[in-house]
Amino acid sequence: MPLADAEAIQNARARQGQLTKPPGSLGRLEDLACWMVGWQRREKPRADKVQVVVFAGNHGVAARGVSAFPAEVTVQMVANFEAGGAAINALCNAFGHDMRVIPLELERPTQDFTRGAALSEEECLAALNAGAAVVDGGGDIVVFGEMGIGNTTSASALAAAVFGGCGSDWAGAGTGHDATGIRLKAQVVNEALALHEAYLDTPFEILRRLGGREIAAIAGAIIAARAKRIPVVLDGFIACAAAGVLTPGNEDALAHCVAGHVSAEGGHKNMLAKLGLIPLLDLGMRLGEGSGAALAVQVLKAAATTHGQMATFAEAGVSDQEA
Amino acid sequence: MPLADAEAIQNARARQGQLTKPPGSLGRLEDLACWMVGWQRREKPRADKVQVVVFAGNHGVAARGVSAFPAEVTVQMVANFEAGGAAINALCNAFGHDMRVIPLELERPTQDFTRGAALSEEECLAALNAGAAVVDGGGDIVVFGEMGIGNTTSASALAAAVFGGCGSDWAGAGTGHDATGIRLKAQVVNEALALHEAYLDTPFEILRRLGGREIAAIAGAIIAARAKRIPVVLDGFIACAAAGVLTPGNEDALAHCVAGHVSAEGGHKNMLAKLGLIPLLDLGMRLGEGSGAALAVQVLKAAATTHGQMATFAEAGVSDQEA
């Protein structure tokens, strides 16, 4: 897998020091600009063409009552995405992002992972490939969102398998559970961990046993973006669980990713800490769909535009620091 | 001064509960949308036309060596704003904001406030009016930025006068000071407080004795925005010091303002806490010019667009929560 271009980053750092502002005064925007340069290998990073892809999948575990919403909402929300009525549509319209929705065999939910593997090997591979296929190289920046009733439970199980801990460490309110609902989710996760624990020794096995199609698709898309050197803005708890699955045995797997925001979903803050990612935004969002990341892209846009468009001290005839 | 429209806010809250998302899942975006509705008195809030105005002024206290940059940089940076080469230009271009720069008698710096009042009553009134005059009602949202070598020292003195504490509680690195420079700033602030302490009993006296033209202009513009019911996104340490001057004796003065970001300038976090404002962004920025606020406007844009464009459960045929 490609690495960031260290020489390009060094040149970008040098340019930052010449722009008409006190050194370092754009804070994280400066780091983000240099990081984008390292992946995109452009002298001036670009965040003009943003591709947002929302993957949808259905979860057998939803039958256990782990969501506050009925399972048919997944297909209803896909229709809402296609009609332009969801939050992610409104955000993509406002910011000029490209948006696609990819429903993944909604009529075939995963198996309830407290009874067996969520996906067969073939099914998991197909979902990984479906995700990778959307990364066509047409985006400067990519965002992968998800929709799937029951998928915070799946993400909690994945987090426990990847980062350690048990159900209660990772289960949260999801679409709107009270304490009783959260306890049920934690219990379901613990059942799944007990059933699969002997087999959770590779990212692929973790993903297919505890994941879901939309989650595997995000994992596949993140890998494909790396191969094409495209920076990824990660969304919330579920998208980061999908990303986290790529990290066992490969600490560098998410070097081309930035955390768009920290979700209000309980376990996300801890998940970001485990991944060593500092979120760009903290606005109490917990919707998924790629919504937090779609907004966070504006920070990358700010980073790219200041890096590329600002005048240098010499160009503008502005006196440099006295020191 | 007008108040937020409580009935409009109540209606906006009701609409948020009907949109196709779990209740509360857009976090602060939901609150911001309702807050905008309350001021704009529109059923669907708008953040399409954003006006950014950068005021510039020169400070006599700069002669004391309180900035890492020479005083002539103020006029050089105004030329840079006019030529489109500064960070705020790049941000406004990228986000489609309207941008103006208003230089305020740069050839006549304020008096060094360790020797007398920074501004006469007439000068301070003129600057307040110059600020108010830019709020022409043409913006859905307004941002007021500043440029003025020496103005973090002035802002530190204002903060001490308004919120209490001494120079070392508020003086920070500014454009790039080391510990020695920060100590000098703190000492200069303490000298000013000692000279003026008997006269700091009204916002106007605080402003004219310790402020500057660009700071007074921001204060005037914030008042004018309130009169016209236009939401304001506050920028960093200096803009918030200008805003803070309006609060003694009028706790509600900034109800139409939101804090765009928390600056890396040392005292800003404490200043926001004193003002009871929770920043939208925390990206380590400390440039001024309205740059943090110009970026934070994108959060308001996200709030307005989701509130206005999303389908309701009924419109989209999506099942509501089971509960």
XYZ file of C-alpha atoms in Angstrom:
646
model
C 0.000 0.000 0.000
C 1.342 3.491 -0.822
C 2.762 5.819 1.812
C 2.461 9.578 2.113
C 5.048 11.426 0.015
C 7.490 12.760 2.607
C 9.229 15.169 0.226
C 5.929 16.686 -0.894
C 4.969 17.179 2.744
C 8.285 18.894 3.467
C 7.740 21.293 0.563
C 4.210 21.991 1.765
C 5.517 22.803 5.258
C 8.005 25.230 3.759
C 5.225 26.955 1.799
C 3.089 27.266 4.962
C 5.942 29.195 6.581
C 5.959 31.751 3.743
C 2.224 32.513 3.646
C 0.986 35.886 4.952
C 0.098 34.858 8.497
C 1.995 34.293 11.723
C 3.648 30.850 11.565
C 1.291 28.142 12.818
C -1.668 30.513 13.145
C -3.955 28.359 10.993
C -3.522 25.511 13.484
C -4.808 22.174 12.251
C -5.578 23.622 8.831
C -1.831 23.763 8.203
C -1.329 20.123 9.182
C -4.317 19.022 7.131
C -3.081 20.856 4.052
C 0.328 19.180 4.307
C -1.301 15.794 4.926
C -3.449 16.184 1.810
C -0.393 17.167 -0.216
C 1.349 14.008 0.992
C -1.431 11.752 -0.293
C -2.570 13.650 -3.362
C 0.961 14.492 -4.458
C -0.138 17.889 -5.686
C 1.745 21.084 -4.898
C -1.638 22.596 -4.006
C -4.042 20.141 -2.416
C -7.564 19.886 -3.761
C -10.891 19.391 -1.999
C -13.148 20.499 -4.818
C -14.624 17.191 -5.931
C -15.972 15.415 -2.870
C -17.596 12.023 -3.275
C -19.972 10.857 -0.553
C -21.168 7.254 -0.787
C -23.769 5.871 1.604
C -23.863 2.083 1.880
C -26.959 0.382 3.286
C -27.334 -3.120 4.671
C -29.752 -5.100 6.812
C -28.824 -6.957 9.995
C -30.288 -10.213 11.221
C -29.512 -9.159 14.759
C -32.170 -6.425 14.433
C -34.705 -9.181 15.185
C -33.321 -9.210 18.730
C -34.835 -5.744 19.280
C -31.493 -3.942 19.426
C -32.757 -0.837 17.580
C -35.369 1.722 18.554
C -36.570 1.611 14.929
C -38.041 -1.365 12.991
C -35.822 -3.106 10.408
C -37.924 -1.918 7.454
C -36.587 1.593 8.075
C -33.372 0.646 6.242
C -35.173 0.226 2.926
C -37.411 3.210 3.632
C -34.406 5.406 4.292
C -32.736 4.218 1.071
C -35.842 5.476 -0.748
C -35.497 8.726 1.206
C -31.832 9.047 0.121
C -32.857 8.415 -3.477
C -35.617 11.012 -3.237
C -33.222 13.555 -1.708
C -34.974 13.888 1.663
C -32.347 12.761 4.164
C -29.840 14.815 6.163
C -26.953 13.644 3.994
C -28.779 14.831 0.869
C -29.291 18.286 2.352
C -25.628 18.511 3.397
C -24.317 17.315 0.031
C -26.591 19.790 -1.774
C -25.464 22.676 0.393
C -21.766 21.901 0.029
C -21.716 20.713 -3.577
C -20.629 17.179 -2.738
C -21.384 14.337 -5.089
C -23.632 11.777 -3.365
C -24.514 8.180 -4.123
C -26.414 5.544 -2.180
C -25.523 1.854 -2.602
C -28.079 -0.587 -1.126
C -26.456 -3.961 -0.501
C -28.904 -6.856 -0.816
C -31.372 -5.346 1.619
C -33.733 -8.251 1.053
C -31.061 -10.579 2.470
C -30.164 -9.459 6.013
C -26.994 -10.824 7.573
C -27.395 -13.803 9.838
C -28.050 -12.924 13.497
C -24.441 -13.034 14.713
C -25.440 -14.469 18.082
C -26.281 -17.668 16.136
C -23.535 -17.821 13.540
C -21.293 -15.732 11.330
C -23.088 -12.631 10.029
C -21.739 -13.227 6.530
C -20.255 -16.153 4.614
C -16.773 -15.668 3.170
C -18.260 -15.105 -0.273
C -20.800 -12.604 1.016
C -18.159 -10.660 2.938
C -15.847 -10.555 -0.078
C -18.685 -9.375 -2.284
C -19.442 -6.524 0.119
C -15.751 -5.538 0.382
C -15.574 -5.457 -3.412
C -18.795 -3.479 -3.717
C -17.206 -0.872 -1.474
C -13.905 -0.831 -3.325
C -15.721 -0.472 -6.647
C -17.178 2.928 -5.761
C -13.724 4.494 -5.471
C -13.331 5.401 -9.127
C -10.594 8.008 -8.669
C -12.967 10.855 -9.503
C -12.901 12.415 -6.028
C -10.322 14.671 -4.388
C -11.733 13.597 -1.014
C -14.057 10.676 -0.207
C -16.596 10.080 2.561
C -18.240 6.739 3.279
C -21.491 6.726 5.183
C -23.869 3.974 6.256
C -27.472 3.143 6.990
C -28.596 -0.127 8.545
C -31.025 -0.724 11.387
C -29.097 -2.683 14.028
C -25.663 -1.620 12.892
C -24.507 0.118 16.094
C -24.788 -3.320 17.718
C -22.630 -4.807 14.980
C -20.156 -1.928 15.316
C -20.009 -2.453 19.094
C -19.164 -6.121 18.579
C -16.480 -5.216 16.055
C -15.007 -2.648 18.458
C -14.839 -5.200 21.258
C -13.148 -7.719 18.950
C -10.608 -5.195 17.647
C -9.922 -3.014 20.682
C -10.872 -5.297 23.573
C -13.493 -4.889 26.261
C -16.992 -6.302 26.440
C -20.458 -5.314 25.283
C -21.058 -2.689 27.936
C -17.806 -0.921 26.982
C -19.095 -0.226 23.483
C -22.902 -0.434 23.381
C -24.623 2.981 23.318
C -27.951 4.640 22.694
C -27.851 4.186 18.917
C -30.975 5.652 17.345
C -32.380 6.342 20.800
C -32.244 3.616 23.428
C -32.755 4.020 27.144
C -30.632 2.169 29.712
C -32.647 -1.054 29.310
C -32.102 -1.012 25.545
C -28.397 -0.367 25.962
C -28.127 -3.291 28.406
C -29.819 -5.548 25.837
C -27.341 -4.441 23.157
C -24.418 -5.108 25.492
C -25.774 -8.574 26.263
C -26.244 -9.381 22.577
C -22.668 -8.273 21.884
C -21.393 -10.473 24.703
C -23.302 -13.459 23.309
C -21.705 -12.853 19.912
C -18.219 -12.511 21.375
C -18.664 -15.770 23.325
C -19.828 -17.607 20.193
C -17.049 -16.366 17.899
C -14.116 -15.758 20.235
C -12.013 -18.663 18.988
C -12.158 -17.384 15.405
C -11.528 -13.634 15.704
C -7.852 -13.735 14.760
C -7.855 -11.936 11.396
C -9.511 -8.710 10.237
C -11.460 -10.675 7.638
C -12.888 -13.138 10.171
C -13.801 -10.347 12.578
C -15.538 -8.484 9.775
C -17.523 -11.393 8.364
C -18.552 -12.855 11.723
C -19.593 -9.617 13.458
C -19.984 -7.053 10.680
C -22.519 -6.347 8.000
C -22.548 -5.638 4.291
C -22.461 -1.830 4.599
C -19.659 -2.094 7.150
C -17.596 -4.422 4.957
C -18.228 -2.111 2.012
C -16.807 0.837 3.971
C -13.735 -1.241 4.870
C -13.255 -2.155 1.219
C -13.708 1.445 0.105
C -11.127 2.680 2.631
C -8.584 0.195 1.268
C -9.349 1.212 -2.312
C -8.967 4.898 -1.435
C -5.526 4.137 0.009
C -4.488 2.366 -3.179
C -5.567 5.451 -5.163
C -3.996 7.901 -2.668
C -7.308 9.621 -1.935
C -7.776 11.144 1.540
C -10.762 9.762 3.463
C -12.838 11.663 6.015
C -14.217 9.121 8.461
C -17.718 9.519 9.855
C -18.968 8.242 13.215
C -19.136 5.125 15.349
C -20.056 2.625 12.641
C -17.773 3.976 9.924
C -14.886 4.073 12.409
C -15.626 0.494 13.511
C -15.345 -0.512 9.847
C -12.054 1.388 9.617
C -10.801 -0.074 12.878
C -11.149 -3.612 11.530
C -8.304 -2.806 9.131
C -5.850 -1.967 11.921
C -4.989 -5.253 13.690
C -1.524 -6.143 12.400
C -1.370 -2.954 10.306
C -1.070 0.150 12.457
C -0.543 2.341 9.412
C -3.760 1.231 7.665
C -5.621 4.493 8.308
C -2.786 6.937 7.615
C -4.802 8.349 4.696
C -7.859 8.903 6.916
C -8.867 11.753 9.201
C -11.647 11.566 11.798
C -14.381 13.938 10.681
C -16.082 14.254 14.042
C -16.663 12.641 17.393
C -20.162 11.290 17.649
C -22.451 11.494 20.654
C -22.721 7.691 20.425
C -21.081 6.609 23.666
C -18.220 4.448 22.423
C -16.997 6.682 19.627
C -14.718 8.867 21.724
C -12.960 5.809 23.082
C -12.774 4.284 19.615
C -11.059 7.387 18.232
C -8.610 7.315 21.132
C -7.803 3.664 20.369
C -7.273 4.597 16.720
C -5.113 7.603 17.677
C -7.380 9.940 15.720
C -8.311 13.469 16.832
C -11.712 14.464 15.453
C -12.142 17.685 13.478
C -15.609 18.425 14.859
C -17.448 17.804 18.127
C -21.044 18.857 17.579
C -22.987 16.111 19.344
C -24.053 14.540 16.040
C -24.936 10.823 16.004
C -26.865 10.261 12.787
C -24.459 8.339 10.597
C -25.160 8.466 6.831
C -21.750 10.155 6.517
C -23.328 13.347 7.843
C -20.607 14.383 10.298
C -17.869 13.676 7.763
C -19.717 15.509 4.977
C -19.689 18.614 7.165
C -16.092 18.074 8.308
C -14.956 18.106 4.678
C -15.435 21.877 4.863
C -12.457 22.004 7.220
C -10.335 20.230 4.599
C -11.665 22.655 2.010
C -10.517 25.523 4.237
C -7.108 23.887 4.612
C -6.707 23.318 0.879
C -7.855 26.763 -0.148
C -5.696 28.689 2.318
C -2.654 26.605 1.390
C -3.212 27.047 -2.308
C -4.549 30.579 -2.639
C -2.839 32.713 0.016
C -0.076 35.079 -1.018
C 3.425 34.681 0.389
C 5.073 37.503 2.358
C 7.254 38.236 -0.678
C 4.332 38.231 -3.145
C 2.251 40.556 -0.968
C 5.055 42.878 0.177
C 4.231 42.212 3.826
C 7.016 42.466 6.406
C 8.016 39.167 7.920
C 8.258 38.602 11.668
C 10.883 40.814 13.337
C 12.646 37.930 15.081
C -33.180 45.579 21.569
C -35.192 42.738 19.984
C -35.411 39.306 21.558
C -35.496 35.901 19.876
C -38.993 34.918 18.751
C -40.001 32.223 21.251
C -42.982 30.992 19.239
C -40.906 30.618 16.079
C -38.344 28.624 18.067
C -41.073 26.345 19.436
C -42.348 25.666 15.914
C -38.809 24.955 14.731
C -38.303 22.459 17.575
C -41.504 20.687 16.559
C -40.308 20.459 12.966
C -36.948 19.004 14.090
C -38.853 16.181 15.777
C -40.592 15.266 12.520
C -37.540 15.138 10.267
C -36.285 11.743 9.043
C -33.636 11.109 11.698
C -33.614 9.865 15.281
C -34.661 12.725 17.569
C -31.658 14.824 18.595
C -29.271 12.994 16.272
C -28.077 16.178 14.561
C -26.854 17.447 17.934
C -25.904 21.128 17.945
C -27.123 21.544 14.373
C -30.679 21.216 15.679
C -30.151 23.890 18.333
C -28.443 26.195 15.866
C -31.264 25.853 13.356
C -33.850 26.757 15.995
C -31.700 29.648 17.211
C -31.427 31.017 13.679
C -35.184 30.702 13.239
C -35.675 32.682 16.449
C -33.621 35.624 15.193
C -34.400 35.524 11.492
C -38.091 34.844 12.026
C -38.188 32.589 8.997
C -39.830 29.181 9.024
C -36.691 27.869 7.320
C -33.521 29.602 8.450
C -31.099 30.910 5.861
C -27.306 30.954 5.753
C -26.899 31.597 2.041
C -25.741 35.203 2.023
C -22.849 35.516 4.447
C -21.202 38.890 4.916
C -17.668 38.968 6.303
C -16.289 42.396 7.212
C -12.690 42.833 8.339
C -11.978 46.046 10.246
C -8.396 47.294 10.556
C -6.936 49.765 13.016
C -3.545 50.822 14.326
C -2.534 50.872 17.978
C -0.241 53.350 19.685
C 0.701 50.680 22.192
C 2.470 48.787 19.388
C 5.375 51.185 19.971
C 5.935 49.388 23.265
C 7.050 46.290 21.328
C 4.016 44.211 22.234
C 3.796 42.505 18.816
C 6.178 40.151 17.058
C 5.451 42.083 13.844
C 6.148 45.779 13.069
C 3.188 48.222 13.073
C 3.402 48.830 9.311
C 2.112 45.287 8.786
C -1.446 46.532 9.458
C -1.475 48.689 6.329
C 0.416 46.027 4.361
C -2.150 43.416 5.314
C -5.005 45.708 4.303
C -3.393 45.865 0.866
C -3.142 42.070 0.960
C -6.880 41.803 1.813
C -7.683 44.170 -1.046
C -5.541 42.141 -3.433
C -7.177 38.885 -2.308
C -4.064 37.251 -0.849
C -4.943 36.737 2.821
C -6.387 33.686 4.562
C -9.786 35.345 4.928
C -9.911 35.984 1.180
C -9.196 32.338 0.411
C -11.852 31.169 2.875
C -14.492 33.591 1.599
C -13.741 32.574 -1.997
C -14.021 28.887 -1.171
C -17.286 29.249 0.736
C -18.944 31.946 -1.363
C -18.997 34.520 1.434
C -19.138 38.210 0.643
C -16.026 39.942 1.996
C -15.159 43.568 2.675
C -12.226 45.231 4.408
C -12.715 48.544 6.229
C -9.480 50.330 7.193
C -10.121 52.793 10.017
C -7.786 55.799 9.928
C -4.675 53.664 9.811
C -2.526 56.787 9.598
C -3.825 57.833 13.028
C -3.009 55.078 15.560
C -4.789 55.127 18.912
C -2.954 56.748 21.756
C -0.709 54.371 23.730
C -3.195 53.429 26.450
C -0.496 53.261 29.113
C -0.306 57.091 28.739
C -3.940 58.064 28.245
C -7.223 56.935 26.736
C -6.714 55.073 23.477
C -9.522 57.044 21.812
C -11.349 60.302 22.488
C -15.120 60.081 22.921
C -15.606 61.368 19.379
C -13.109 58.910 17.925
C -14.688 55.971 19.732
C -18.192 56.983 18.612
C -16.983 57.336 15.032
C -15.529 53.814 15.115
C -18.706 52.353 16.665
C -20.732 54.021 13.916
C -18.358 52.854 11.191
C -18.975 49.309 12.418
C -22.731 49.693 12.655
C -22.841 51.163 9.145
C -21.585 47.956 7.501
C -24.636 45.999 8.687
C -26.892 46.839 5.762
C -29.345 43.978 6.233
C -28.094 42.194 3.129
C -26.646 39.209 5.003
C -28.352 36.135 6.435
C -25.348 35.709 8.737
C -22.562 38.183 9.540
C -18.932 37.755 10.619
C -16.725 40.579 11.880
C -12.983 40.127 11.695
C -10.059 42.350 12.594
C -6.493 43.231 11.757
C -4.334 45.516 13.866
C -0.771 45.050 15.037
C -0.868 45.280 18.841
C -4.536 44.429 19.205
C -4.177 41.269 21.318
C -2.687 43.567 23.978
C -5.684 45.867 23.717
C -8.034 42.850 23.848
C -6.240 41.551 26.949
C -6.722 44.893 28.687
C -10.407 44.906 27.725
C -10.832 41.355 29.021
C -9.264 42.261 32.359
C -11.514 45.316 32.658
C -14.684 43.373 31.768
C -14.055 39.965 33.335
C -11.523 40.768 36.053
C -8.006 39.478 36.548
C -4.714 41.114 35.641
C -2.436 41.243 32.623
C -0.958 37.789 33.069
C -4.454 36.248 33.144
C -5.147 37.432 29.604
C -1.899 38.149 27.746
C -0.898 35.437 25.275
C 1.451 34.709 22.411
C -0.450 36.839 19.871
C 1.290 36.688 16.496
C 4.118 34.674 18.029
C 5.639 35.832 21.288
C 7.846 33.822 23.613
C 7.533 33.960 27.413
C 9.479 37.239 27.608
C 7.164 38.888 25.100
C 4.088 37.649 26.927
C 5.457 39.043 30.195
C 5.949 42.433 28.529
C 2.348 42.380 27.267
C 1.055 41.493 30.728
C 3.051 44.338 32.243
C 1.754 46.823 29.663
C -1.810 45.704 30.393
C -1.233 46.163 34.129
C 0.101 49.671 33.538
C -3.013 50.507 31.551
C -5.351 49.075 34.174
C -3.580 51.084 36.885
C -3.879 54.293 34.876
C -7.558 53.910 33.964
C -9.029 51.909 36.841
C -11.058 54.767 38.308
C -12.877 55.320 34.996
C -13.761 51.814 33.796
C -17.376 51.844 34.957
C -19.260 51.825 31.635
C -18.824 49.766 28.467
C -18.158 52.939 26.503
C -15.366 54.114 28.814
C -13.757 50.661 28.850
C -13.897 50.555 25.064
C -12.487 54.012 24.382
C -9.770 53.882 27.021
C -8.430 50.385 26.310
C -9.804 49.470 22.872
C -9.018 50.411 19.326
C -10.911 51.531 16.253
C -11.339 48.046 14.747
C -12.457 46.720 18.143
C -15.005 49.496 18.612
C -16.221 48.917 15.060
C -16.856 45.246 15.840
C -18.779 46.231 18.978
C -20.880 48.653 16.944
C -21.494 46.088 14.223
C -22.647 43.493 16.782
C -25.186 45.971 18.181
C -26.413 46.833 14.689
C -26.800 43.148 13.828
C -28.943 42.701 16.926
C -31.181 45.593 15.913
C -31.618 43.963 12.482
C -32.088 40.436 13.963
C -29.085 39.022 12.086
C -27.169 36.131 13.710
C -23.477 36.849 14.286
C -20.673 34.276 14.273
C -17.947 35.566 16.579
C -14.309 35.017 15.699
C -11.423 34.731 18.156
C -9.812 36.515 21.100
C -10.026 40.082 19.797
C -13.511 39.849 18.292
C -14.783 38.240 21.497
C -13.132 40.957 23.609
C -15.037 43.505 21.519
C -18.237 41.517 22.077
C -17.518 41.123 25.779
C -17.418 44.887 26.257
C -21.163 44.917 25.509
C -22.022 42.569 28.377
C -21.466 44.505 31.644
C -24.950 45.437 32.803
C -26.535 43.596 29.853
C -26.143 39.835 30.155
C -28.371 39.250 27.139
C -26.318 41.461 24.792
C -24.841 38.552 22.834
C -27.932 36.346 22.571
C -27.805 36.736 18.774
C -24.153 35.622 18.666
C -22.544 32.195 18.527
C -18.840 31.520 19.161
C -17.347 30.315 15.891
C -14.268 28.717 17.391
C -11.918 28.649 20.329
C -8.609 30.181 19.412
C -5.181 28.906 20.415
C -4.585 32.382 21.890
C -4.240 31.607 25.577
C -7.025 33.702 27.070
C -9.755 32.878 24.576
C -10.975 29.700 26.221
C -11.418 31.509 29.514
C -13.069 34.442 27.760
C -15.636 32.129 26.137
C -16.317 30.524 29.504
C -16.918 33.976 31.045
C -19.289 34.776 28.179
C -21.060 31.407 28.558
C -20.377 30.570 24.890
C -19.483 27.090 23.627
C -17.379 27.296 20.478
C -18.398 25.448 17.315
C -14.836 24.620 16.295
C -11.566 23.890 18.081
C -8.885 23.705 15.426
C -5.968 25.532 17.030
C -6.474 28.582 14.810
C -5.252 31.974 16.073
C -5.087 34.214 13.020
C -7.984 36.599 13.491
C -9.256 38.323 10.303
C -12.564 36.539 10.970
C -10.975 33.342 9.684
C -12.252 30.933 12.353
C -15.756 32.362 12.153
C -15.783 32.292 8.344
C -15.125 28.561 8.528
C -17.596 28.023 11.389
C -20.350 29.531 9.259
C -20.348 26.211 7.413
C -21.767 24.612 10.559
C -24.657 27.086 10.495
C -25.094 26.351 6.803
C -25.376 22.655 7.673
C -27.907 23.470 10.386
C -30.016 25.642 8.099
C -29.970 23.248 5.177
C -30.883 20.136 7.168
C -33.676 22.001 8.946
C -35.087 23.394 5.741
C -34.539 20.637 3.193
C -35.004 17.317 5.002
C -38.192 15.351 4.509
C -40.468 14.597 7.449
C -41.292 10.990 8.397
C -44.741 11.476 6.884
C -43.449 13.002 3.639
C -40.887 10.229 3.135
C -43.035 7.302 4.276
C -40.444 6.296 6.873
C -41.620 4.514 10.027
C -41.322 6.585 13.160
C -39.585 5.316 16.308
C -41.326 2.266 17.797
C -41.560 3.713 21.297
